[in-house]
CSV table of C-alpha atoms in Angstrom, one decimal:
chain,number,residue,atom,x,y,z
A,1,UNK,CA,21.4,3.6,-5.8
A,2,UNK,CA,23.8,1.4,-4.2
A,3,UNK,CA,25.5,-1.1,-6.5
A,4,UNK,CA,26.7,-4.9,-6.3
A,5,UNK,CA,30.5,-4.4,-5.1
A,6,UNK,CA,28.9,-1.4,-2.3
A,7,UNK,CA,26.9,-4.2,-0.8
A,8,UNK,CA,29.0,-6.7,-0.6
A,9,UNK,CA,31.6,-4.2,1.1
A,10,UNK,CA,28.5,-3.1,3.6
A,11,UNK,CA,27.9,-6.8,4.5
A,12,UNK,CA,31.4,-7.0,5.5
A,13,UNK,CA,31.5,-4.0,7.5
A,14,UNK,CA,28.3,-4.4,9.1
A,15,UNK,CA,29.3,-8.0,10.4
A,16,UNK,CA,32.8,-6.7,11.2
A,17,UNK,CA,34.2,-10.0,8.9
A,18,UNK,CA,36.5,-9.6,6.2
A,19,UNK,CA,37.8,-12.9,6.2
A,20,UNK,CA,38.8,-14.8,3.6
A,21,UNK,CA,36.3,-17.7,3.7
A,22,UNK,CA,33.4,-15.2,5.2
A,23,UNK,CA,34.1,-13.4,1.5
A,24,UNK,CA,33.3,-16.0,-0.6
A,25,UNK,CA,30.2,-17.3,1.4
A,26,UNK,CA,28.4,-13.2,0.0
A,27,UNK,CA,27.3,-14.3,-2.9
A,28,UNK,CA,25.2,-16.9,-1.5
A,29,UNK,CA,24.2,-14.4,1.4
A,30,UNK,CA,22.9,-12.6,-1.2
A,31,UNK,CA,21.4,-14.8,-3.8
A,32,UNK,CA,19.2,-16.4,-0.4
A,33,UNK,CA,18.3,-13.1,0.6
A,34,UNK,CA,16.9,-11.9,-2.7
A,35,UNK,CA,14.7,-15.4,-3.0
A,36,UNK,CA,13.4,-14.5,1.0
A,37,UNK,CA,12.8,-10.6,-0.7
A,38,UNK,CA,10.9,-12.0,-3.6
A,39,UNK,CA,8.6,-14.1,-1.0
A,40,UNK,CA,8.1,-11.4,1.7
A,41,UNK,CA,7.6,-8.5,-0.4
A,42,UNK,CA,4.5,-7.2,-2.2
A,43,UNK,CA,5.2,-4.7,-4.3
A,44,UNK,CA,4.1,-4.1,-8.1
A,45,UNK,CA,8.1,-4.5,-9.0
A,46,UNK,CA,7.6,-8.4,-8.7
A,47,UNK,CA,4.8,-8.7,-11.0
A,48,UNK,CA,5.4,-9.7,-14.9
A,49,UNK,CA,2.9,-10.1,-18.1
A,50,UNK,CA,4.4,-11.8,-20.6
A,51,UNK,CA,2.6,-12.9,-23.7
A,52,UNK,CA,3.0,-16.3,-25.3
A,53,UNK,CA,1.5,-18.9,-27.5
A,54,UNK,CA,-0.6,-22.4,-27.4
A,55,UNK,CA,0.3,-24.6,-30.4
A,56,UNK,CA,-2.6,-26.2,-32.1
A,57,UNK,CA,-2.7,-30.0,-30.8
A,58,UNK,CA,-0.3,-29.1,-28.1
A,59,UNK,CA,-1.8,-28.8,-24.5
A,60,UNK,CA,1.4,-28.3,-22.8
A,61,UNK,CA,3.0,-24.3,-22.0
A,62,UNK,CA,6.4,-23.8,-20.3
A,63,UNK,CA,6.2,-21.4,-17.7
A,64,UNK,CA,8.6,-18.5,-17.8
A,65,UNK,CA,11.9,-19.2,-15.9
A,66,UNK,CA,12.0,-16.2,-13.6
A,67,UNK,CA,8.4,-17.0,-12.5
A,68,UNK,CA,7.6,-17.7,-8.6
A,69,UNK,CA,4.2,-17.9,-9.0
A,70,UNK,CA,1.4,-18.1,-11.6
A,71,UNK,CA,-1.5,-15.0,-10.7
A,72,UNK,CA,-3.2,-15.7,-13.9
A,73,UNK,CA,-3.3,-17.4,-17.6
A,74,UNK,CA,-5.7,-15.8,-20.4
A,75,UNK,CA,-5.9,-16.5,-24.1
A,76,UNK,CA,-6.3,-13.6,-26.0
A,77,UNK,CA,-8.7,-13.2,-29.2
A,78,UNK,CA,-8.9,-10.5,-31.5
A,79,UNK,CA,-7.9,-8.2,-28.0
A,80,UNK,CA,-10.2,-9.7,-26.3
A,81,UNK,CA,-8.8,-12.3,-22.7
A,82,UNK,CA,-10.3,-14.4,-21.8
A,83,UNK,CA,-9.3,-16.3,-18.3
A,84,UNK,CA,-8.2,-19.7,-17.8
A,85,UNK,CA,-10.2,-21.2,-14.9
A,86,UNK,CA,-7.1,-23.3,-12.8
A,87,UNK,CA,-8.4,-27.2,-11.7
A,88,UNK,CA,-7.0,-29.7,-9.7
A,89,UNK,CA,-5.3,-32.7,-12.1
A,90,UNK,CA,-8.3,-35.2,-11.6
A,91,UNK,CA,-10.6,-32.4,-12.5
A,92,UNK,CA,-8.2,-32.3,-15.8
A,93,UNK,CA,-8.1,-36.2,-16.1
A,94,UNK,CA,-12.0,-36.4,-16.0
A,95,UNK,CA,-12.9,-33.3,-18.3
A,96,UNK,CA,-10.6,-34.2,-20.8
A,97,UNK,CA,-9.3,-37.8,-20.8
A,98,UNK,CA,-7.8,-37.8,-24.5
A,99,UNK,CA,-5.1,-34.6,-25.2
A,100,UNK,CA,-5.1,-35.8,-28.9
A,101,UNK,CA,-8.9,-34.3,-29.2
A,102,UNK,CA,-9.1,-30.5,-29.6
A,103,UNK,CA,-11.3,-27.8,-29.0
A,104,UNK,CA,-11.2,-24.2,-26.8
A,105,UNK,CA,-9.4,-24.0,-23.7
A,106,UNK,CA,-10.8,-23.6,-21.0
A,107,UNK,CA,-9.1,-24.6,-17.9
A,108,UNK,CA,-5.7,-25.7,-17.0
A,109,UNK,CA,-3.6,-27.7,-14.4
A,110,UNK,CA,0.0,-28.0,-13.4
A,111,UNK,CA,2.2,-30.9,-15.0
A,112,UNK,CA,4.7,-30.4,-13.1
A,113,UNK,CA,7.1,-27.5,-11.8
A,114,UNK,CA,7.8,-25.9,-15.4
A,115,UNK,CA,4.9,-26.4,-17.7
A,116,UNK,CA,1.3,-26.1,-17.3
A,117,UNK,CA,-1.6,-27.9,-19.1
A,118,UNK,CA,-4.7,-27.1,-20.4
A,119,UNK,CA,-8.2,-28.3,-21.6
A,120,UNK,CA,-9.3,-28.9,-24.0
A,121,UNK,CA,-6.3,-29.0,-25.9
A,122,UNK,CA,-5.9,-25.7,-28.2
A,123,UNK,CA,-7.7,-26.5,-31.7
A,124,UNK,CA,-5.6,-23.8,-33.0
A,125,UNK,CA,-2.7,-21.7,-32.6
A,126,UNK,CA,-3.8,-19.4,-29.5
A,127,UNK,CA,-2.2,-16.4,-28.4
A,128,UNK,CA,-2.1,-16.4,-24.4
A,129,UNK,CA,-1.1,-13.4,-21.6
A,130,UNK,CA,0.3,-14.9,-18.4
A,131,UNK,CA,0.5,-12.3,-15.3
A,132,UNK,CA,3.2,-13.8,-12.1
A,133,UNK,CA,5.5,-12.7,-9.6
A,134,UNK,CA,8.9,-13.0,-10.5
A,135,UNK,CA,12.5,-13.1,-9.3
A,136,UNK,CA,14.4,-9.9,-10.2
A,137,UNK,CA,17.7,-10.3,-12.2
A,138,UNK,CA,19.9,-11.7,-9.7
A,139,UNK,CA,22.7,-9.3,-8.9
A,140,UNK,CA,26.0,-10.4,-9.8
A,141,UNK,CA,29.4,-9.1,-10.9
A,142,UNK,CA,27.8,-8.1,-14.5
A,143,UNK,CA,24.1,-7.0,-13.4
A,144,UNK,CA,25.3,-4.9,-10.2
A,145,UNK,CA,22.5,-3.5,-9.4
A,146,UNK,CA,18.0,-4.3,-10.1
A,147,UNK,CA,15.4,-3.1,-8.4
A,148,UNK,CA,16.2,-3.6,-4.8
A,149,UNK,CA,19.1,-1.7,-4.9
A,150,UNK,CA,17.2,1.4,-6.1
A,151,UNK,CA,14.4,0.8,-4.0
A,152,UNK,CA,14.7,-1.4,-1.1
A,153,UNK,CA,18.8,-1.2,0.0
A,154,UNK,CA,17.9,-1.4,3.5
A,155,UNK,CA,15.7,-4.8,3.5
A,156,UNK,CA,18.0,-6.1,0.7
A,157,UNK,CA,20.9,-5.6,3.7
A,158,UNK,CA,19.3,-6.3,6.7
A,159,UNK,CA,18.5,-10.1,4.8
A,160,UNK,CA,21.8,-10.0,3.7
A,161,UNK,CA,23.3,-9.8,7.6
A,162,UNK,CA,20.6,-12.5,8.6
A,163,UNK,CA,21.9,-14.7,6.5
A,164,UNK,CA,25.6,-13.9,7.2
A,165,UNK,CA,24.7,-13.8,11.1
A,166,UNK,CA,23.4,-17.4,10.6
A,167,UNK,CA,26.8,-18.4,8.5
A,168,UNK,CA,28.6,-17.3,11.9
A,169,UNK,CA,26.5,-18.6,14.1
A,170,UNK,CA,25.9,-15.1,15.7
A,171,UNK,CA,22.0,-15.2,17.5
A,172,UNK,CA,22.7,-11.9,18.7
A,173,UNK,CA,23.5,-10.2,15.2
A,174,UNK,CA,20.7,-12.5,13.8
A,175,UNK,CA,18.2,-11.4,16.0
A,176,UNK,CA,19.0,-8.0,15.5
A,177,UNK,CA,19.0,-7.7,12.0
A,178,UNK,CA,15.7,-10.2,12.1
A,179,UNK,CA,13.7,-6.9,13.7
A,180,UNK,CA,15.0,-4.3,11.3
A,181,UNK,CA,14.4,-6.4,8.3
A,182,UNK,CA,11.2,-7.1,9.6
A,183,UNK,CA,10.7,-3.3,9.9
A,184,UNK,CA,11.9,-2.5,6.6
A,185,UNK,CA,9.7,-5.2,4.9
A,186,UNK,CA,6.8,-4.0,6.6
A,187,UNK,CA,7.4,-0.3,5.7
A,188,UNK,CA,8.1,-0.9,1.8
A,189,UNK,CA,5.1,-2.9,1.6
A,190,UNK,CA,2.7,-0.4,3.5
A,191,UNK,CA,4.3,2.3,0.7
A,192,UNK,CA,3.2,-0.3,-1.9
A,193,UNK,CA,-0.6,0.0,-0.7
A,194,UNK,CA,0.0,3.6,0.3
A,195,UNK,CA,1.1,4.7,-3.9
A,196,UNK,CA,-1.8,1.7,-5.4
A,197,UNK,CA,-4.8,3.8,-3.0
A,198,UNK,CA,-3.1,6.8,-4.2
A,199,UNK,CA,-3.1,6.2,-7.8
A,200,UNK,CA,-6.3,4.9,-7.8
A,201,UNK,CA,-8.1,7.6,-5.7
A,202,UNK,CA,-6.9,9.8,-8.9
A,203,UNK,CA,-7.9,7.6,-11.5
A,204,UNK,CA,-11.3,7.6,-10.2
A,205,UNK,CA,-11.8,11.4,-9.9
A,206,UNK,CA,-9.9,12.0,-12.8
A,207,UNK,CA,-12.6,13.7,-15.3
C-alpha cells in the first residue's frame, strides 16, 4: 500500500518536476484523477447501500454527498424492498399533480442535482435502501491513503501523470501515460468480472 505523501513524491519523479509551482498544482492532479477513476472504473469498491428515511408528507430525499450516480431506490417494509420505478418529471407532474396528497410511493424523479422526489408522497414515515456508485474518500494530508492506493496504485499514477503531463503541456508524456492508464483500467476491471464469475460459479455449486 502506497500512501498519500509516496505518491505525491512518485508524481514528481515520474515527471522529472520538483518545482515549486509544479508542487502545489498535485493536489489537484490528484483530486481530477480520482473523479476520472471513479468514472472509468467498475469495480464493487465504488458501490454503496445506505439506508434512509421518507418523512410522512415529505416527497423530497437528499441524496448522499459522495454519490455519483443513483443504481437504485427501494422502500423497505417489515424486510421486505420494494423498488422505486425512476420517471421522467412530466411523468411525475401528471401522476401526481398535488405533493400535499399522500399515499405509497411508487416512483420517483430528480428535483434537481441533490434531492430526489417521489410519488405519491410517503403517507407515512418510510424506511428506504438507496444502492450508488460513490467517490472514495478523497486522499489528503489526513486520509493518506483509500482504496486505490491498496488496490489500483498504478491507474491511480498513470492518471495522476496525465493530468500533470497536460499541466506542462508535455503531449509526449501525456500520450504515454494515456496508454498505460488505459492498460491498467482495462486490466483492474477485467479482475473485477474475473473475481464476480468466480464468486458466483461457487455460490451456485455450493451445496
Amino acid at each position: 500500500m502506497t500512501t498519500y505523501s509516496e505518491l505525491k513524491n512518485q508524481i514528481k519523479d515520474y515527471m522529472e518536476d520538483d518545482g515549486t509551482e509544479f508542487s502545489s498544482a498535485i493536489d489537484n492532479f490528484i483530486d481530477v484523477a480520482e473523479l476520472k477513476l471513479s468514472r472509468d472504473l467498475a469495480v464493487p469498491a465504488f458501490r454503496k447501500r445506505q439506508t434512509s428515511s421518507l418523512t410522512q408528507s415529505d416527497p423530497f430525499l437528499t441524496l448522499p454527498s459522495d454519490l455519483i450516480t443513483l443504481e437504485y431506490l427501494q422502500t423497505v417494509s417489515s424486510n421486505v424492498r420494494t423498488n422505486l420505478l425512476l420517471k421522467s418529471d412530466e411523468f411525475m407532474q401528471e401522476y401526481w399533480p398535488n405533493r400535499t396528497s399522500t399515499g405509497t410511493p411508487k416512483y420517483y424523479g430528480y428535483f434537481d442535482d441533490d434531492t430526489i422526489y417521489v410519488a405519491p408522497t410517503p403517507s407515512a414515515n418510510t424506511s428506504v435502501e438507496i444502492s450508488y456508485r460513490r467517490r472514495l474518500p478523497a486522499l489528503t494530508e489526513s486520509n493518506t491513503s483509500n482504496w486505490l492506493t491498496s488496490n489500483a496504485y498504478d491507474a491511480l499514477l498513470y492518471a495522476c501523470c496525465i493530468e500533470a503531463s497536460v499541466y506542462n503541456r508535455n503531449d509526449k508524456t501525456l500520450g504515454y501515460y494515456s496508454q498505460l492508464y488505459q492498460k491498467a483500467v482495462q486490466d483492474i476491471n477485467k479482475e473485477g468480472v474475473s473475481r464476480r464469475s468466480y464468486d458466483n460459479f461457487y455460490m451456485k455449486t455450493e451445496g
